[in-house]
Amino acid sequence: MIKHSKYGPSRLSRIIACPGSVELVENLMITSTIQEPKPSKDAAHGTILHDITKKFYSDNPENPNIKELDKVELNDQALIQDATEYADLILKSLGHTNYFTASESSIDLTSWGLPDVWGMLDFMINDYAKRHVHIIDWKFGAGITVYAKENPQLLAYAAGAIKWPTTVQEITLHIVQPAIEHYDTWELSIHDLYDWVHGTLAVAINKCHNDGIDKFNPGIEQCRWCEAKNFCEARTTFVQEAAVKFFEAKEKLATCSTMEDLVKLLEIAPLVEDTIKSIRHYLQIELEKGNIVPGMKLIRGRANRAWISENDTITWLAKNTSIEELFTSKLRSPSQFEKEVRTLKKSEGFKALYETPEGKISMVSESDSRPVIQINSGAINVFADISD
Ligand code: SF4
């Protein structure tokens, strides 16, 4: 089994935000208080798709091994093809063949003075002619939208793939998330990468094992995936303080608190919600183990009825009712058709048949990478119906 790096690229955003988490996680593992998390169903599925992508395309982009695709379902075949078509587009855009590609390569930051940072890079293209490196991360999940800008995981892959010193001048980081048709890029210079490695990453790693009060830094993103979150004093204190503020907020609302106060409260809400979820999960597991949790019990939720045997059902309905249409049929969605017939994606006639409605408006933090929408102040009047 491959041992994971404690400074693995996928953990770096948490480590940079909260260097104290490294030692805490390590100590909790040594005492067996927590275990290395088992990969979720989605993560295991992602690993299979990465493996097939490598065998299908990455090992030989000019001559993909079509047979590999037969090992997965149609939906997954489409995801892999979308991902690899994206890499093809980059290769074609180079306009020459003086390049090198590598896939599923082990990278480490030894040449940058950080040998403990290592991991596995999905795909890279080194354009020798333009001294430009493309770092591609396949994300096959649909749950969370991932962005390329200042993404520590991709920055570490870039540093590991390029090695220092280098003649490379420019780098493009690519997030390829075909399940939600999300393709994001961010360009930076080699100087930007150098500054990030020495000014951000090295500083955070240095803090990890130094004593210092500022090495724990609770926050929404870093605490969400932290293995130590249920045993972390800093997080508990932060959540307790946040909870107090929430109780106070009711009073503040009555006396019209400022917008800034309300935004601050909203920003910490996920941490409080996550803590409540953790407590609920912990107590449910205790009940499922057969332990008593005073005041709580397990129940079954409402489930939808399902046919025991479709054949028996059809026979019975035909004999006992006059219903003729036993099946309902619905036109498949544009993306379902595209998965079945790949060429439809590029067909102008097909594209003219559908439209993409505007997404539902929602409010997020200013730091969110999605582009802001412009609202005509007269366009939305939530009280219009009422006043009419
Ligand atoms: S739970 Fe949050 S504050 Fe605590 S170690 Fe993990 S990331 Fe840091």
PDB file of C-alpha atoms in Angstrom, residues 56 62 70 109 116 145 151 156 159 176 203 207 215 217 223 238 245 267 298 322 325 327-328 344 347 356 377:
ATOM      1  CA  PHE A  56      -6.862   4.725 -21.922  1.00  0.00           C
ATOM      2  CA  GLU A  62      -1.561  10.051 -29.505  1.00  0.00           C
ATOM      3  CA  ASP A  70     -15.270  -0.841 -21.898  1.00  0.00           C
ATOM      4  CA  LEU A 109       9.749  19.025  -3.767  1.00  0.00           C
ATOM      5  CA  ASP A 116       8.605  15.802   2.745  1.00  0.00           C
ATOM      6  CA  THR A 145     -16.444  22.824  -7.565  1.00  0.00           C
ATOM      7  CA  ASN A 151      -4.775  26.168  -5.512  1.00  0.00           C
ATOM      8  CA  ALA A 156       2.736  21.803  -5.311  1.00  0.00           C
ATOM      9  CA  ALA A 159       6.815  22.720  -8.250  1.00  0.00           C
ATOM     10  CA  VAL A 176     -10.767  19.489 -15.299  1.00  0.00           C
ATOM     11  CA  VAL A 203       6.859  29.037   6.100  1.00  0.00           C
ATOM     12  CA  LYS A 207       5.551  26.369  11.695  1.00  0.00           C
ATOM     13  CA  LYS A 215      -0.050  27.668  14.540  1.00  0.00           C
ATOM     14  CA  ASN A 217      -6.087  28.664  13.015  1.00  0.00           C
ATOM     15  CA  CYS A 223     -11.562  22.427   9.693  1.00  0.00           C
ATOM     16  CA  PHE A 238     -13.776  28.921  18.245  1.00  0.00           C
ATOM     17  CA  LYS A 245     -22.373  35.259  19.135  1.00  0.00           C
ATOM     18  CA  GLU A 267     -19.302  33.421   7.577  1.00  0.00           C
ATOM     19  CA  LEU A 298     -33.265   5.296  16.317  1.00  0.00           C
ATOM     20  CA  SER A 322     -57.815  -1.344 -18.114  1.00  0.00           C
ATOM     21  CA  GLU A 325     -49.793   2.721 -20.768  1.00  0.00           C
ATOM     22  CA  PHE A 327     -44.590   2.872 -18.740  1.00  0.00           C
ATOM     23  CA  THR A 328     -43.889   6.588 -18.780  1.00  0.00           C
ATOM     24  CA  LEU A 344     -23.442  15.636 -30.932  1.00  0.00           C
ATOM     25  CA  SER A 347     -23.054  19.606 -33.844  1.00  0.00           C
ATOM     26  CA  THR A 356     -29.099  26.804 -20.596  1.00  0.00           C
ATOM     27  CA  SER A 377     -31.691  47.204  -8.966  1.00  0.00           C
TER      28      SER A 377
END
